[in-house]
Coordinates of C-alpha atoms and ligand atoms in Angstrom, one line a residue:
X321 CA 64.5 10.1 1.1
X322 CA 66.4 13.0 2.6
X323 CA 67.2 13.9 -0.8
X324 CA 67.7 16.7 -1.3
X325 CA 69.9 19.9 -0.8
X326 CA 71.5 19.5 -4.2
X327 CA 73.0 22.6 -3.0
X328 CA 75.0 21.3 0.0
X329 CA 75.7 17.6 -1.1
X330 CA 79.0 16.9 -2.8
X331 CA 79.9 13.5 -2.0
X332 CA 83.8 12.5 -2.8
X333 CA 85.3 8.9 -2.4
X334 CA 87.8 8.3 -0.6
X335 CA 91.3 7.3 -1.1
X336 CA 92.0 3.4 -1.8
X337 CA 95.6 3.4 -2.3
X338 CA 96.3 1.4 -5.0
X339 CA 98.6 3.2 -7.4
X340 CA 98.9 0.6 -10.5
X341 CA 95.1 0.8 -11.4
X342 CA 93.2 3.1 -13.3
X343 CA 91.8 6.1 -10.7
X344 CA 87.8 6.7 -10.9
X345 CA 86.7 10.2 -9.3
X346 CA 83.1 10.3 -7.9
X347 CA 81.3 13.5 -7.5
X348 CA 77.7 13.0 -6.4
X349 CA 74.9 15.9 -6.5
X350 CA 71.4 14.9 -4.6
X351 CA 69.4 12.3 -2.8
X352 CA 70.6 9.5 -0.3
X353 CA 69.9 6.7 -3.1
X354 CA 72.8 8.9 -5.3
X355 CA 75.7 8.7 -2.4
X356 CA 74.5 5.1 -2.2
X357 CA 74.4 4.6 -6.3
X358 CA 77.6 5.7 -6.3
X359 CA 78.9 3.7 -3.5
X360 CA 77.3 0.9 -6.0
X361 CA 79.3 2.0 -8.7
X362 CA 82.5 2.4 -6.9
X363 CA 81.7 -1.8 -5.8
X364 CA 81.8 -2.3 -9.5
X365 CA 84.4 -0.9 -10.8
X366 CA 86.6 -1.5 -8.1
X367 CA 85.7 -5.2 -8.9
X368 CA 86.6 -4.4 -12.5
X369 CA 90.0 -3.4 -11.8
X370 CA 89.9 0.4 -10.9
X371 CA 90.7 2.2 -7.9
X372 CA 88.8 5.3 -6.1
X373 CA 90.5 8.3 -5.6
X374 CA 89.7 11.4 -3.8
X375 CA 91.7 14.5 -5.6
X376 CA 89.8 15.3 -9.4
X377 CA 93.8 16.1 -10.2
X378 CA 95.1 12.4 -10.0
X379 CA 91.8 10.7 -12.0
X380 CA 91.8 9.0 -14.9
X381 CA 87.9 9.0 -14.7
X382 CA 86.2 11.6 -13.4
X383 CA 82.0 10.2 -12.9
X384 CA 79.6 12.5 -11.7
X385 CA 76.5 11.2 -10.6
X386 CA 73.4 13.7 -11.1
X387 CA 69.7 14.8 -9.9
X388 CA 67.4 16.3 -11.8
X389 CA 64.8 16.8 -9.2
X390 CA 64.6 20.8 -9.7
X391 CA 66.7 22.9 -12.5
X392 CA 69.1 24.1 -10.0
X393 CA 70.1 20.6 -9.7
X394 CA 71.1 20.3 -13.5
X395 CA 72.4 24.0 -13.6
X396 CA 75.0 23.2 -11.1
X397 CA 76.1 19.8 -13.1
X398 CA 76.6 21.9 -16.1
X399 CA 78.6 23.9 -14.6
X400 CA 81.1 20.9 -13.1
X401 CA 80.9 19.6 -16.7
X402 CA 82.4 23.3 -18.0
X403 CA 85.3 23.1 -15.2
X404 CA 85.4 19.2 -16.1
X405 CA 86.4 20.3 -19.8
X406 CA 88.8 22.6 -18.3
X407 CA 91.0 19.5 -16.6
X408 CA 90.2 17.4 -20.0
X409 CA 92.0 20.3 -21.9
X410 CA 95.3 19.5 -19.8
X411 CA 95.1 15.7 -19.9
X412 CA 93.2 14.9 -22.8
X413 CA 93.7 10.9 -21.4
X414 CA 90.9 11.9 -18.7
X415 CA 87.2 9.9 -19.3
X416 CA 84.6 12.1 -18.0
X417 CA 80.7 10.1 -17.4
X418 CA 77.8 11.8 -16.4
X419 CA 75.8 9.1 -14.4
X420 CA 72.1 9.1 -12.5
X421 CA 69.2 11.0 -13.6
X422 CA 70.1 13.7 -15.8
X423 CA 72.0 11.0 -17.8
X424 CA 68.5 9.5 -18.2
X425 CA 67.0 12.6 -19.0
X426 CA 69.1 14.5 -20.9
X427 CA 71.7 11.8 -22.4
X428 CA 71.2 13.4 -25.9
X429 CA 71.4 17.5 -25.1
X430 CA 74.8 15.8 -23.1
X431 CA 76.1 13.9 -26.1
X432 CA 75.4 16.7 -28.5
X433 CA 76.1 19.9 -26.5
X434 CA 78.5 18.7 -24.1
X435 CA 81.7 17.7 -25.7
X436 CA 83.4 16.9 -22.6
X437 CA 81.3 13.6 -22.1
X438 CA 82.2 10.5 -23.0
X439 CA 80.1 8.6 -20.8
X440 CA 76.5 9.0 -20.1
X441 CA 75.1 5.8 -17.9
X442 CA 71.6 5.6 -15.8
X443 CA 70.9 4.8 -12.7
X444 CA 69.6 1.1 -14.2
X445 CA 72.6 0.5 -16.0
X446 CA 75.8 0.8 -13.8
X447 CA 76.9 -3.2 -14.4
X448 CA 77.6 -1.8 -17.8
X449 CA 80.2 0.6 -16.5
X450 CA 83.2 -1.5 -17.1
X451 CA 82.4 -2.2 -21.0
X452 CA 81.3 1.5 -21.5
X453 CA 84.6 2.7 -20.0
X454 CA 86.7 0.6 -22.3
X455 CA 84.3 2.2 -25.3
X456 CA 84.7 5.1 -24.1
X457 CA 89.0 4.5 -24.1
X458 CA 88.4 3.2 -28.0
X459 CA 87.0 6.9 -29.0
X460 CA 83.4 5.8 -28.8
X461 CA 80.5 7.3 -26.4
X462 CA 79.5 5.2 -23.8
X463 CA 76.2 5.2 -23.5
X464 CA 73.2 3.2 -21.6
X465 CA 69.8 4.9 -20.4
X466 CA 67.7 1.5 -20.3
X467 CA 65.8 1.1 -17.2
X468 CA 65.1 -2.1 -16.0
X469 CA 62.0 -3.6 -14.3
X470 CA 64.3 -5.8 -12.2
X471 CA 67.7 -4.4 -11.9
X472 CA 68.0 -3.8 -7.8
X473 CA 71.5 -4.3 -7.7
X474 CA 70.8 -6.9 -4.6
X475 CA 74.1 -9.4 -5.2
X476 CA 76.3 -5.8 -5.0
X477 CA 77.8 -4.8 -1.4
X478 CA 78.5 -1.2 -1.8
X479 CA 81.8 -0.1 -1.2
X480 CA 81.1 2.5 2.0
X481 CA 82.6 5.9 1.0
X482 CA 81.5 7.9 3.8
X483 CA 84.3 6.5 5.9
X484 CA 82.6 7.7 9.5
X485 CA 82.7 3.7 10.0
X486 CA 79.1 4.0 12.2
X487 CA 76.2 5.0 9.6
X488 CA 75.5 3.7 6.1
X489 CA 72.7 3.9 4.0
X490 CA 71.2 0.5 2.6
X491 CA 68.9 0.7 -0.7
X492 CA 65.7 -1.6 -0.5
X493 CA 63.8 -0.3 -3.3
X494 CA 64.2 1.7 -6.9
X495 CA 62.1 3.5 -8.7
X496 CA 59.2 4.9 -8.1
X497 CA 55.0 4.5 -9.1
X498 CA 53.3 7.3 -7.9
X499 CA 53.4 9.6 -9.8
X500 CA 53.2 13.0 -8.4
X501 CA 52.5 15.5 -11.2
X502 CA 55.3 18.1 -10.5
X503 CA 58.4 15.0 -10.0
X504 CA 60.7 13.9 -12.6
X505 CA 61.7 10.7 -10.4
X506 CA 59.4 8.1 -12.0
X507 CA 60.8 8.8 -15.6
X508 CA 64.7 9.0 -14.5
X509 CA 64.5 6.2 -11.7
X510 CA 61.8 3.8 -13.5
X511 CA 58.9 1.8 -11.8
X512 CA 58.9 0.5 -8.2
X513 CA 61.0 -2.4 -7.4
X514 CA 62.0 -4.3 -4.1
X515 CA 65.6 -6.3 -3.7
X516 CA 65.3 -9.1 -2.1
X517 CA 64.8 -9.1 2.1
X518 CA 67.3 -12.0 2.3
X519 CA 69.9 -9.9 0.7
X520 CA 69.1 -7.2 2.3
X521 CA 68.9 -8.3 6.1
X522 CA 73.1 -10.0 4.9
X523 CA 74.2 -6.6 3.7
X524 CA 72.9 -5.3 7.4
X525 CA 74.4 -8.1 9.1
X526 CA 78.0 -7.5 7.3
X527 CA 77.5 -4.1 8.4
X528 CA 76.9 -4.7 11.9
X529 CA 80.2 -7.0 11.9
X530 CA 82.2 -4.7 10.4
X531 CA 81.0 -2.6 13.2
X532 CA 78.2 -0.2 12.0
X533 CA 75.7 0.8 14.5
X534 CA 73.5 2.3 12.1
X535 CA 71.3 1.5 9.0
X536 CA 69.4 3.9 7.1
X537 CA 67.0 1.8 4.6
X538 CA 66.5 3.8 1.4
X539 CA 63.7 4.3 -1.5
X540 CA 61.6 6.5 -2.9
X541 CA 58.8 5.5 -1.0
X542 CA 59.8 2.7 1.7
X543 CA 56.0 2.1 3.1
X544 CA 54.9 0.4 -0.2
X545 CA 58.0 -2.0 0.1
X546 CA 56.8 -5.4 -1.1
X547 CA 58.2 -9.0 -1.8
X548 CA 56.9 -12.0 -2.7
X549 CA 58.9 -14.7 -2.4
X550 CA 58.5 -18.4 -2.2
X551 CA 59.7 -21.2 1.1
X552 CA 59.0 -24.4 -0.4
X553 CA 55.3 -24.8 -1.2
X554 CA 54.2 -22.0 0.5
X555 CA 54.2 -18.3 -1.1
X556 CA 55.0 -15.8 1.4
X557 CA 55.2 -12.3 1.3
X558 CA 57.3 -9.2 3.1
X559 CA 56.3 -6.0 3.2
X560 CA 57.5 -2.8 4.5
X561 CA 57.0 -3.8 8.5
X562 CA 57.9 -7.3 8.2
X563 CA 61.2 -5.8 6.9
X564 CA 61.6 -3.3 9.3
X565 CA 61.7 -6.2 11.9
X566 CA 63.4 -8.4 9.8
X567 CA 66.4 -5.7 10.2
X568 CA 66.1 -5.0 13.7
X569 CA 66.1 -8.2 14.7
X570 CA 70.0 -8.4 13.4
X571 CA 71.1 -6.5 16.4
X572 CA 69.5 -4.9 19.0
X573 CA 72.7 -2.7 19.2
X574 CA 72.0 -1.9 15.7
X575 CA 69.9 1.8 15.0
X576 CA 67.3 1.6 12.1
X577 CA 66.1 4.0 10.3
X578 CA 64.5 4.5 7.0
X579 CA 63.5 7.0 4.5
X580 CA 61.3 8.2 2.7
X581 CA 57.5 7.4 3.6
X582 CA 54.7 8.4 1.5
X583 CA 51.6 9.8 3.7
X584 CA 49.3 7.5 2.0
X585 CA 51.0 4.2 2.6
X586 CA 52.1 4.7 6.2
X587 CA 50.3 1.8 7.9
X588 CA 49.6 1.3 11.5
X589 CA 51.3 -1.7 11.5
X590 CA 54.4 0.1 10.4
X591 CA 53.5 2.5 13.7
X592 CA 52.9 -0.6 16.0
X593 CA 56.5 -2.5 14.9
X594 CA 58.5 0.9 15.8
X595 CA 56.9 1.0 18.5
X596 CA 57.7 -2.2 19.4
X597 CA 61.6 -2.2 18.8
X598 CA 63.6 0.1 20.9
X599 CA 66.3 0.0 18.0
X600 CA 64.1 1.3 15.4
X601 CA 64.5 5.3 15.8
X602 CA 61.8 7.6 16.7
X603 CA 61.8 9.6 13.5
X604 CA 59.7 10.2 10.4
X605 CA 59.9 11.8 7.4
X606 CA 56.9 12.3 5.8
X607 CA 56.6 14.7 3.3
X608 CA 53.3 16.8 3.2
X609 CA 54.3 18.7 0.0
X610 CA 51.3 21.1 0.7
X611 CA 48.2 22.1 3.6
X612 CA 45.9 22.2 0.8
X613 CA 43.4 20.0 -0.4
X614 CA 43.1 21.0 -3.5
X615 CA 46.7 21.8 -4.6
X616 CA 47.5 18.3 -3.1
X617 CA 44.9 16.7 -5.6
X618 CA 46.0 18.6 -8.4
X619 CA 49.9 16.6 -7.4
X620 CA 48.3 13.7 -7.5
X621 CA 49.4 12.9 -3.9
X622 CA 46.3 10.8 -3.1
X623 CA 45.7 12.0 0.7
X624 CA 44.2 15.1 2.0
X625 CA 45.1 17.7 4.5
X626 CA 43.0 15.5 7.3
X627 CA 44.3 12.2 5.6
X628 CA 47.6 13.6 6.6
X629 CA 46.9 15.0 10.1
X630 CA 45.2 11.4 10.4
X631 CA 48.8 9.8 10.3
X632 CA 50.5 12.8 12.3
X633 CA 47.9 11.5 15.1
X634 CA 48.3 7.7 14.6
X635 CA 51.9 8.6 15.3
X636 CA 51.7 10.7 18.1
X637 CA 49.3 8.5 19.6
X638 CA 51.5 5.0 18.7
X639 CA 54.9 6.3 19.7
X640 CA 55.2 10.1 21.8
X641 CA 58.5 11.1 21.5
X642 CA 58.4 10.4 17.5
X643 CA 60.0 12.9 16.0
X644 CA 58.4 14.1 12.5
X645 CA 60.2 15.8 9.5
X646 CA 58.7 16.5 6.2
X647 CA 59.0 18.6 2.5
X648 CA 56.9 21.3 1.6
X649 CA 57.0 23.2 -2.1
X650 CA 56.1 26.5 -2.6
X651 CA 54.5 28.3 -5.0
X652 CA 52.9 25.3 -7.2
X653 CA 50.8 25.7 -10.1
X654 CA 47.4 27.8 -8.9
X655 CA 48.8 28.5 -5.5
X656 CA 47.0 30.8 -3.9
X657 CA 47.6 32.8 -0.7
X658 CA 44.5 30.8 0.8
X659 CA 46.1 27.8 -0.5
X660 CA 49.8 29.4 1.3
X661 CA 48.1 29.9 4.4
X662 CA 46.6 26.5 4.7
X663 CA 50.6 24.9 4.2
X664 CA 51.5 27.8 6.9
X665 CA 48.8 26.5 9.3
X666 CA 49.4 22.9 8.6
X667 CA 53.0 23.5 9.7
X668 CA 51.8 25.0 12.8
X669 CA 49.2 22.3 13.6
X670 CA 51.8 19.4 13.3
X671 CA 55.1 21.5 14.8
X672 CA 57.6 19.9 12.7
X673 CA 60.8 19.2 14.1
X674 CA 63.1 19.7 10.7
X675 CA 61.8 20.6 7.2
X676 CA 63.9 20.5 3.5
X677 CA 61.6 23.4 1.9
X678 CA 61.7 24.4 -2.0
X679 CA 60.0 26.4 -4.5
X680 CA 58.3 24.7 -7.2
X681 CA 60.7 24.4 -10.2
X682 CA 58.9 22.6 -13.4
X683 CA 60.4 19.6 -14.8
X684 CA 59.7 19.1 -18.5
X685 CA 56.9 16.2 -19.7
X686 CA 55.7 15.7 -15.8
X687 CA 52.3 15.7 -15.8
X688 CA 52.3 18.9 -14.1
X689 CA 54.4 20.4 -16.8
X690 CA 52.2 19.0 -19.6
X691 CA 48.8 20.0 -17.6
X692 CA 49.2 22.6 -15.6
X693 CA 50.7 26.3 -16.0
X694 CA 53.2 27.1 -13.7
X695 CA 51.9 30.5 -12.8
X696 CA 52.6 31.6 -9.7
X697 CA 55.1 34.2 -10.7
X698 CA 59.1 34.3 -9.0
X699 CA 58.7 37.1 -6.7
X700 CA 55.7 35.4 -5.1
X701 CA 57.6 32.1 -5.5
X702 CA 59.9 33.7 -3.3
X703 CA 58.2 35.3 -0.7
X704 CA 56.2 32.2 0.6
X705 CA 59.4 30.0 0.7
X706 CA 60.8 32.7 2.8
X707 CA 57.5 32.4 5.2
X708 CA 57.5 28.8 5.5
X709 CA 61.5 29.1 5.7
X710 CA 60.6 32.1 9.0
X711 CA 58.1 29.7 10.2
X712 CA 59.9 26.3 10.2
X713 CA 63.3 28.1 12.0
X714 CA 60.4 29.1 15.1
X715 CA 59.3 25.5 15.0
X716 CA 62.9 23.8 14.5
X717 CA 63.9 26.1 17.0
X718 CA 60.8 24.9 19.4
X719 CA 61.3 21.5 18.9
X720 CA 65.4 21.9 20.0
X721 CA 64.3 24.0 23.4
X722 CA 61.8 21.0 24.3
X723 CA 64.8 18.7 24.4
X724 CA 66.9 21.0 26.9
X725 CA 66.9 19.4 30.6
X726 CA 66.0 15.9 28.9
X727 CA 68.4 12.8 28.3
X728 CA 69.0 11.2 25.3
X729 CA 70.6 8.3 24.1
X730 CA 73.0 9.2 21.3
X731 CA 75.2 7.4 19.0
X732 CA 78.5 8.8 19.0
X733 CA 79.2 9.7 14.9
X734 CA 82.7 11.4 14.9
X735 CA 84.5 14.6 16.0
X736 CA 83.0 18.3 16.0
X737 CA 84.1 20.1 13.5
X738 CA 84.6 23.2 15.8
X739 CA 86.4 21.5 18.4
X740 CA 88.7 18.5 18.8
X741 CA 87.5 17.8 22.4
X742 CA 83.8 17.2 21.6
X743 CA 82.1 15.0 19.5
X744 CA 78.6 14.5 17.6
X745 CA 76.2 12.6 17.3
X746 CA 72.2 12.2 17.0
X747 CA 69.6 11.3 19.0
X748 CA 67.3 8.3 18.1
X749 CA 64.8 11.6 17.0
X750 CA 67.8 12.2 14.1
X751 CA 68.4 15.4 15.7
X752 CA 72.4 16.5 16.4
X753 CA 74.1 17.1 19.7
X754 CA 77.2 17.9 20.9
X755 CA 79.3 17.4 23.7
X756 CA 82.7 16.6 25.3
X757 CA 84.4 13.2 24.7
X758 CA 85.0 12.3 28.4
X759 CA 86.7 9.0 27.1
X760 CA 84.0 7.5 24.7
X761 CA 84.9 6.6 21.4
X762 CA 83.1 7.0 17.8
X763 CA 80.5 4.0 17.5
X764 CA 79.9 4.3 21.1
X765 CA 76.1 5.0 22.2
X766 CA 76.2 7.2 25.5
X767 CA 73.4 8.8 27.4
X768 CA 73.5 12.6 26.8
X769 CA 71.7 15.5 29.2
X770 CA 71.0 18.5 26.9
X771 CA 72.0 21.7 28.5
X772 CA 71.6 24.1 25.7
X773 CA 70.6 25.0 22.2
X774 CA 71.6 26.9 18.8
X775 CA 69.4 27.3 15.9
X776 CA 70.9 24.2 14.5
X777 CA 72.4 21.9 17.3
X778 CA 71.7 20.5 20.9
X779 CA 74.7 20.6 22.9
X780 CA 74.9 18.4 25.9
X781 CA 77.2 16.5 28.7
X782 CA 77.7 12.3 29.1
X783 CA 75.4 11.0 32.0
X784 CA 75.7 8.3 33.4
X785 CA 71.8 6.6 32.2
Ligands
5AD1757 N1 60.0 21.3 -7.6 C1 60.3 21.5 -6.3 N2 60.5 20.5 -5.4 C2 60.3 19.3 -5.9 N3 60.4 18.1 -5.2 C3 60.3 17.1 -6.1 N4 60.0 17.6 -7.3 C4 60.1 18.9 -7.2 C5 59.9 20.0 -8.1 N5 59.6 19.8 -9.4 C6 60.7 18.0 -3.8 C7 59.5 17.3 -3.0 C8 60.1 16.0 -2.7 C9 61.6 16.2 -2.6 C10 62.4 15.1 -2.8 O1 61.8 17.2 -3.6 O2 59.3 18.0 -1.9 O3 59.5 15.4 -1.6
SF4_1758 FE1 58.6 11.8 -6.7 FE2 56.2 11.4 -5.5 FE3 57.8 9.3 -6.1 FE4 58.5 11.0 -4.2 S1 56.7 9.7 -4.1 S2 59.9 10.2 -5.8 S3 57.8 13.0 -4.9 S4 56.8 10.7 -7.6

């Protein structure tokens, strides 16, 4: 999942203007699966007799769903929790709940150090919401961590907060089983699960009626997506592909995409049905974590560097224009500059169009934290994120100038932000462009001709196709 700059991500609902019920506040730090969690929760609770707001002032409960994925994550969520106590000072009435995974992880350093919270809920238990708010109102603690083998939330249309009307994200999976060494995901989120394809393929279609033109399906790892169901007498089963079809069979005016893939389970047959559906976009995300061999053992990836350049192959060869993103952590445990220069050339070899890049940060009781010593020191840390960082902007940039001169097809996503005459959108390759409105409308899909590029965005003019 594109889950990542915790930095940059702070999700707010929006405004449903319902002054008699109780207001819920939703701040959300993290992954895709967390703005679509709390688009979950805001389904409940708005079922349950509450009402979203938008502005932390008018709230009565003020949620913040969190990611533990590296400490700055958790850092910043302590700090909201500070200025949360702040706003409890001057209406003592205010709930505040700390959802997601640091609730998981840290719900008793919360209860005990943070006196603000009167909530803490995990990402299994948000049904329970309504019963640990009215706890919570009684002068208890609200509290449930359990995760669940089952809980997929399938029977729960998320209540779209994003309000851009085109895109939404659409969770078919939680949890996760493989167990890298360095990520706390497996013990916040639980084991693997898939929802139902049935539900899943409705929640599209109401989408598509309600006039979304683009799905993003969401899990940890969408490529070992896997159902067994029964028609009848006969046992049947879906996986990730069948799926994938299953969804872009709904519209052919619908996009698809889908994140995250793991390198190990992306199957030609996956390859072959993208290839095959002009709706399903051109784009992967496949996260190579590392160029080397052996640090990629020592995560406990299960592929190597030529397993992975395998599937960068397979891709190029099944579908051309496929454009390819991934993440890459720096600096983990035994690094060395060999090891450094293998990510570097990887990076090279494969030409990535997009990259989220980190430095390792160790989460206590992963394996790595319990195995290994996290010993490449800060400084160095720092340098090699700032290489790949150098080298990724040459190869983003690369990727951008190939697309100058070329026409894209490009769903039409909303207004600029820099100028009222122009909108933005992306191309099936997930990559932004910009250009002037001449008449179309938001949900539209126009052709566009890229003229020019920035660091960051194509810009471009309507064609006709
Ligand atoms: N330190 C740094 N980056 C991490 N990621 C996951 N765990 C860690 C960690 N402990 C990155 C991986 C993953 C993305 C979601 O976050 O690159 O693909
Ligand atoms: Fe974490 Fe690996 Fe699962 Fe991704 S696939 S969530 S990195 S354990």
């Amino acid at each position: 999942m594109n889950i990542y700059p915790e930095d940059a991500n702070i999700f707010e609902t929006s405004n449903t203007d319902d002054t008699s019920r109780p207001k819920v506040y939703i701040e959300t730090y993290g992954c895709q699966m967390n703005v679509n969690d709390s688009e979950v929760v805001a389904s409940i609770l708005i079922g349950n007799g509450y009402s979203v707001t938008s502005d932390i002032n008018q709230a009565d409960i003020i949620l913040i769903n969190t990611c533990s994925i590296r400490e700055n994550a958790e850092t910043r969520v302590f700090g909201r929790l500070d200025l949360f106590g702040q706003i409890k000072k001057q209406k003592p009435s205010v709930l505040v709940g700390v959802l997601g995974c640091m609730a998981e992880r840290l719900k008793d350093q919360l209860l005990e150090q943070k006196k603000v919270v009167d909530l803490v809920v995990g990402p299994d238990a948000y049904r329970e919401l309504p019963v640990l708010i009215r706890a919570a109102e009684d002068g208890q603690k609200g509290v449930n961590v359990l995760l669940s083998r089952e809980e997929t939330y399938a029977d729960i249309s998320p209540v779209r907060l994003d309000k851009n009307g085109v895109s939404a994200f659409v969770s078919i999976m939680r949890g996760c089983n493989n167990m890298c060494s360095y990520c706390v995901v497996p013990y916040t989120r639980g084991a693997e699960r898939s929802r139902d394809p049935q539900t899943i393929v409705k929640e599209v279609q109401d989408l598509f009626d309600a006039g979304y033109r683009e799905v993003t399906l969401l899990g940890q790892n969408v490529n070992s997506y896997h159902w067994e169901g029964q028609k009848g007498l006969i046992k049947h089963t879906v996986n990730f592909s069948d799926l994938l079809e299953m969804v872009a069979l709904v519209d052919p005016r619908l996009r698809v995409r889908f994140s995250t893939s793991h390198p190990k389970d992306l199957t030609n047959e996956v390859l072959y049905t993208m290839a095959m559906y002009e709706n399903i976009c051109n784009h992967i995300h496949l996260p190579v974590q590392s160029g080397s061999t052996r640090i990629l053992k020592l995560m406990n990836r299960k592929y190597t560097r030529e397993d992975y350049l395998n599937r960068i192959e397979a891709i190029r060869s099944i579908i051309p224009d496929c454009s390819i993103s991934t993440d890459i952590i720096a600096g983990f445990c035994t690094e060395t500059e060999v090891d450094h220069d293998l990510t570097l050339s990887l990076m090279r070899e494969v030409g990535f169009d997009f990259a989220y890049m980190f430095k390792y940060s160790e989460r206590p009781n992963t394996k790595a934290a319990r195995h290994l010593e996290d010993d490449v020191p800060e400084e160095v840390k720092t340098r090699r994120l700032m290489e790949i960082i150098e080298l990724q902007g040459k190869l983003s940039e690369q990727s951008k100038q190939a697309d100058v001169g070329k026409r894209f097809e490009v769903l039409v996503e909303g207004e600029s932000k820099k100028s009222k005459d122009e909108f933005y959108g992306r191309t099936s390759q997930n990559k932004v462009v910009v250009f002037p409105k001449a008449g179309h409308k938001v949900g539209d899909f126009v052709y566009v001709e890229i003229t020019d590029c920035t660091p960051a965005t194509l810009m471009g003019k309507i064609v006709e196709e």
